[in-house]
PDB file of C-alpha atoms in Angstrom:
ATOM      1  CA  UNK A 192       0.014   0.016  -0.052  1.00 57.00           C
ATOM      2  CA  UNK A 193       0.935   3.613  -0.235  1.00 55.00           C
ATOM      3  CA  UNK A 194       1.623   4.029   3.540  1.00 53.00           C
ATOM      4  CA  UNK A 195       4.085   0.858   3.439  1.00 54.00           C
ATOM      5  CA  UNK A 196       5.942   2.360   0.404  1.00 53.00           C
ATOM      6  CA  UNK A 197       6.169   5.734   2.194  1.00 51.00           C
ATOM      7  CA  UNK A 198       7.860   4.174   5.139  1.00 51.00           C
ATOM      8  CA  UNK A 199      10.284   2.144   2.983  1.00 56.00           C
ATOM      9  CA  UNK A 200      11.124   5.348   1.107  1.00 51.00           C
ATOM     10  CA  UNK A 201      11.827   7.090   4.445  1.00 55.00           C
ATOM     11  CA  UNK A 202      13.995   4.308   5.650  1.00 52.00           C
ATOM     12  CA  UNK A 203      16.000   4.180   2.354  1.00 56.00           C
ATOM     13  CA  UNK A 204      16.137   8.066   2.434  1.00 54.00           C
ATOM     14  CA  UNK A 205      17.547   7.927   6.178  1.00 54.00           C
ATOM     15  CA  UNK A 206      20.087   5.151   5.046  1.00 56.00           C
ATOM     16  CA  UNK A 207      21.267   7.387   2.172  1.00 51.00           C
ATOM     17  CA  UNK A 208      21.808  10.379   4.480  1.00 52.00           C
ATOM     18  CA  UNK A 209      23.626   8.215   6.971  1.00 48.00           C
ATOM     19  CA  UNK A 210      25.791   6.889   4.188  1.00 47.00           C
ATOM     20  CA  UNK A 211      26.417  10.305   2.709  1.00 43.00           C
ATOM     21  CA  UNK A 212      27.342  11.710   6.292  1.00 45.00           C
ATOM     22  CA  UNK A 213      29.926   8.792   6.747  1.00 45.00           C
ATOM     23  CA  UNK A 214      31.400   9.637   3.394  1.00 43.00           C
ATOM     24  CA  UNK A 215      31.669  13.341   4.084  1.00 38.00           C
ATOM     25  CA  UNK A 216      33.588  12.368   7.465  1.00 43.00           C
ATOM     26  CA  UNK A 217      36.108  10.217   5.734  1.00 42.00           C
ATOM     27  CA  UNK A 218      36.652  12.904   3.040  1.00 41.00           C
ATOM     28  CA  UNK A 219      37.279  15.452   5.642  1.00 44.00           C
ATOM     29  CA  UNK A 220      39.555  13.122   7.713  1.00 42.00           C
ATOM     30  CA  UNK A 221      41.643  12.521   4.681  1.00 45.00           C
ATOM     31  CA  UNK A 222      42.298  16.250   3.973  1.00 45.00           C
ATOM     32  CA  UNK A 223      45.952  17.366   4.138  1.00 44.00           C
ATOM     33  CA  UNK A 224      46.569  18.962   7.438  1.00 42.00           C
ATOM     34  CA  UNK A 225      48.442  21.863   5.831  1.00 45.00           C
ATOM     35  CA  UNK A 226      45.441  22.798   3.828  1.00 43.00           C
ATOM     36  CA  UNK A 227      43.326  22.888   6.780  1.00 41.00           C
ATOM     37  CA  UNK A 228      46.034  24.821   8.820  1.00 45.00           C
ATOM     38  CA  UNK A 229      46.544  27.376   6.026  1.00 43.00           C
ATOM     39  CA  UNK A 230      42.885  28.617   6.067  1.00 52.00           C
ATOM     40  CA  UNK A 231      42.950  32.017   7.456  1.00 61.00           C
ATOM     41  CA  UNK A 232      46.603  32.399   6.941  1.00 84.00           C
ATOM     42  CA  UNK A 233      47.652  35.269   4.615  1.00 93.00           C
ATOM     43  CA  UNK A 234      51.444  35.755   5.522  1.00 97.00           C
ATOM     44  CA  UNK A 235      53.225  33.288   3.002  1.00 97.00           C
ATOM     45  CA  UNK A 236      56.761  32.253   3.508  1.00 96.00           C
ATOM     46  CA  UNK A 237      59.298  32.479   0.747  1.00 96.00           C
ATOM     47  CA  UNK A 238      56.867  34.468  -1.433  1.00 96.00           C
ATOM     48  CA  UNK A 239      56.277  38.210  -2.029  1.00 97.00           C
ATOM     49  CA  UNK A 240      53.031  39.639  -0.492  1.00 97.00           C
ATOM     50  CA  UNK A 241      51.523  43.090  -0.186  1.00 98.00           C
ATOM     51  CA  UNK A 242      50.470  44.391   3.286  1.00 98.00           C
ATOM     52  CA  UNK A 243      48.519  47.571   3.657  1.00 98.00           C
ATOM     53  CA  UNK A 244      49.220  50.153   6.150  1.00 98.00           C
ATOM     54  CA  UNK A 245      47.433  49.453   9.237  1.00 97.00           C
ATOM     55  CA  UNK A 246      46.613  45.904   8.643  1.00 97.00           C
ATOM     56  CA  UNK A 247      48.050  42.601   9.954  1.00 97.00           C
ATOM     57  CA  UNK A 248      48.978  39.279   8.173  1.00 98.00           C
ATOM     58  CA  UNK A 249      49.113  35.995   9.883  1.00 98.00           C
ATOM     59  CA  UNK A 250      50.705  32.660   9.398  1.00 97.00           C
ATOM     60  CA  UNK A 251      48.748  30.128  11.477  1.00 95.00           C
ATOM     61  CA  UNK A 252      51.168  27.232  10.894  1.00 94.00           C
ATOM     62  CA  UNK A 253      54.302  29.187  12.016  1.00 95.00           C
ATOM     63  CA  UNK A 254      52.340  31.125  14.667  1.00 95.00           C
ATOM     64  CA  UNK A 255      53.697  34.388  13.427  1.00 97.00           C
ATOM     65  CA  UNK A 256      52.053  37.795  12.423  1.00 98.00           C
ATOM     66  CA  UNK A 257      53.248  40.935  10.954  1.00 98.00           C
ATOM     67  CA  UNK A 258      51.467  44.367  11.240  1.00 98.00           C
ATOM     68  CA  UNK A 259      52.191  47.582   9.092  1.00 98.00           C
ATOM     69  CA  UNK A 260      52.048  50.365  11.615  1.00 98.00           C
ATOM     70  CA  UNK A 261      53.202  53.361   9.661  1.00 98.00           C
ATOM     71  CA  UNK A 262      55.444  55.009   7.250  1.00 98.00           C
ATOM     72  CA  UNK A 263      57.664  57.813   8.525  1.00 95.00           C
ATOM     73  CA  UNK A 264      60.193  60.177   6.873  1.00 93.00           C
ATOM     74  CA  UNK A 265      59.105  59.605   3.354  1.00 96.00           C
ATOM     75  CA  UNK A 266      61.876  61.669   1.574  1.00 95.00           C
ATOM     76  CA  UNK A 267      61.908  59.561  -1.556  1.00 96.00           C
ATOM     77  CA  UNK A 268      62.585  61.716  -4.695  1.00 95.00           C
ATOM     78  CA  UNK A 269      59.181  62.258  -6.519  1.00 96.00           C
ATOM     79  CA  UNK A 270      58.977  60.550  -9.747  1.00 93.00           C
ATOM     80  CA  UNK A 271      58.392  63.748 -11.613  1.00 95.00           C
ATOM     81  CA  UNK A 272      61.534  65.649 -10.227  1.00 94.00           C
ATOM     82  CA  UNK A 273      65.146  65.165 -10.821  1.00 94.00           C
ATOM     83  CA  UNK A 274      66.908  64.686  -7.405  1.00 93.00           C
ATOM     84  CA  UNK A 275      70.615  64.498  -6.374  1.00 94.00           C
ATOM     85  CA  UNK A 276      69.631  61.615  -3.986  1.00 92.00           C
ATOM     86  CA  UNK A 277      66.929  59.105  -4.276  1.00 91.00           C
ATOM     87  CA  UNK A 278      65.731  59.699  -0.806  1.00 94.00           C
ATOM     88  CA  UNK A 279      64.455  57.078   1.606  1.00 96.00           C
ATOM     89  CA  UNK A 280      61.189  56.113   3.654  1.00 97.00           C
ATOM     90  CA  UNK A 281      61.052  54.194   6.878  1.00 97.00           C
ATOM     91  CA  UNK A 282      58.439  51.464   7.188  1.00 98.00           C
ATOM     92  CA  UNK A 283      57.344  50.722  10.834  1.00 98.00           C
ATOM     93  CA  UNK A 284      56.318  47.094  11.547  1.00 98.00           C
ATOM     94  CA  UNK A 285      55.609  44.758  14.366  1.00 98.00           C
ATOM     95  CA  UNK A 286      56.678  41.178  13.964  1.00 98.00           C
ATOM     96  CA  UNK A 287      54.919  38.826  16.566  1.00 97.00           C
ATOM     97  CA  UNK A 288      56.424  35.293  17.077  1.00 96.00           C
ATOM     98  CA  UNK A 289      57.026  32.701  19.843  1.00 93.00           C
ATOM     99  CA  UNK A 290      60.099  34.919  20.759  1.00 92.00           C
ATOM    100  CA  UNK A 291      57.856  37.924  21.469  1.00 96.00           C
ATOM    101  CA  UNK A 292      56.709  41.131  19.935  1.00 97.00           C
ATOM    102  CA  UNK A 293      59.455  42.996  17.903  1.00 98.00           C
ATOM    103  CA  UNK A 294      59.180  46.507  16.399  1.00 98.00           C
ATOM    104  CA  UNK A 295      60.884  46.810  13.209  1.00 97.00           C
ATOM    105  CA  UNK A 296      61.941  49.724  11.050  1.00 97.00           C
ATOM    106  CA  UNK A 297      62.792  48.836   7.452  1.00 98.00           C
ATOM    107  CA  UNK A 298      64.104  51.374   4.921  1.00 97.00           C
ATOM    108  CA  UNK A 299      63.455  51.653   1.213  1.00 96.00           C
ATOM    109  CA  UNK A 300      67.043  52.859   0.352  1.00 92.00           C
ATOM    110  CA  UNK A 301      69.262  52.660   3.261  1.00 83.00           C
ATOM    111  CA  UNK A 302      71.171  49.583   4.577  1.00 78.00           C
ATOM    112  CA  UNK A 303      68.442  48.225   6.869  1.00 88.00           C
ATOM    113  CA  UNK A 304      66.035  46.754   4.175  1.00 95.00           C
ATOM    114  CA  UNK A 305      65.743  43.663   6.093  1.00 96.00           C
ATOM    115  CA  UNK A 306      66.068  42.125   9.514  1.00 97.00           C
ATOM    116  CA  UNK A 307      66.412  38.741  11.139  1.00 96.00           C
ATOM    117  CA  UNK A 308      64.306  37.686  14.260  1.00 96.00           C
ATOM    118  CA  UNK A 309      65.015  34.223  15.455  1.00 95.00           C
ATOM    119  CA  UNK A 310      64.648  31.886  12.413  1.00 96.00           C
ATOM    120  CA  UNK A 311      62.758  34.501  10.290  1.00 97.00           C
ATOM    121  CA  UNK A 312      64.061  37.121   7.921  1.00 98.00           C
ATOM    122  CA  UNK A 313      61.553  40.011   6.954  1.00 98.00           C
ATOM    123  CA  UNK A 314      62.757  42.006   3.969  1.00 98.00           C
ATOM    124  CA  UNK A 315      61.085  45.196   2.432  1.00 98.00           C
ATOM    125  CA  UNK A 316      60.959  44.752  -1.308  1.00 97.00           C
ATOM    126  CA  UNK A 317      59.175  48.003  -2.279  1.00 96.00           C
ATOM    127  CA  UNK A 318      56.900  50.715  -0.786  1.00 98.00           C
ATOM    128  CA  UNK A 319      53.791  52.111  -2.834  1.00 98.00           C
ATOM    129  CA  UNK A 320      52.666  54.701  -3.900  1.00 97.00           C
ATOM    130  CA  UNK A 321      55.838  56.243  -5.129  1.00 96.00           C
ATOM    131  CA  UNK A 322      55.702  59.907  -4.497  1.00 97.00           C
ATOM    132  CA  UNK A 323      54.804  62.492  -7.036  1.00 95.00           C
ATOM    133  CA  UNK A 324      55.517  66.286  -6.313  1.00 94.00           C
ATOM    134  CA  UNK A 325      51.984  67.435  -6.718  1.00 95.00           C
ATOM    135  CA  UNK A 326      50.317  64.818  -4.497  1.00 95.00           C
ATOM    136  CA  UNK A 327      50.631  64.263  -0.577  1.00 94.00           C
ATOM    137  CA  UNK A 328      50.384  60.530   0.285  1.00 97.00           C
ATOM    138  CA  UNK A 329      48.170  59.659   3.252  1.00 97.00           C
ATOM    139  CA  UNK A 330      49.128  57.056   5.703  1.00 97.00           C
ATOM    140  CA  UNK A 331      46.075  54.942   4.540  1.00 97.00           C
ATOM    141  CA  UNK A 332      47.435  54.791   0.957  1.00 98.00           C
ATOM    142  CA  UNK A 333      50.704  53.127   1.709  1.00 98.00           C
ATOM    143  CA  UNK A 334      51.215  49.490   0.883  1.00 98.00           C
ATOM    144  CA  UNK A 335      54.493  47.601   1.338  1.00 98.00           C
ATOM    145  CA  UNK A 336      55.628  44.537  -0.547  1.00 98.00           C
ATOM    146  CA  UNK A 337      57.254  42.141   2.057  1.00 98.00           C
ATOM    147  CA  UNK A 338      59.272  38.795   1.666  1.00 98.00           C
ATOM    148  CA  UNK A 339      59.550  36.715   4.748  1.00 98.00           C
ATOM    149  CA  UNK A 340      62.000  33.662   4.798  1.00 97.00           C
ATOM    150  CA  UNK A 341      62.304  30.971   7.670  1.00 96.00           C
ATOM    151  CA  UNK A 342      65.817  29.610   8.190  1.00 92.00           C
ATOM    152  CA  UNK A 343      66.437  26.226   9.966  1.00 82.00           C
TER     153      UNK A 343
END
């Protein structure tokens, strides 16, 4: 009868749901741990990345973070002007690791373009935007290209 078929369908439907649930558990359990750990990580190692002024990047696998705090003393020669010296800008960062919180100042053109803290080296690749003589750059416009490496 119709009632009997309805019950058989519900039983089969529940068995299918249970079977699908078991399959999903096995698929999730077989996922690579690094894929799961890297969800939410936006601070890659051995690869350039851009960080905006005022923002923080994290690497959950290494338990590190890098915050761009500000840009100071931007005396870089504007691109539409001829200068005797190319100038310099200071990028103020904060690196957080198992060793603690470390304020960092990296320069665009002076010797201290990188620094090493523990097993990590943080390097400033470039700072954008590049100055133009007719425009004042606000702190919110700055973006730094950074490269972080880990040494054993």
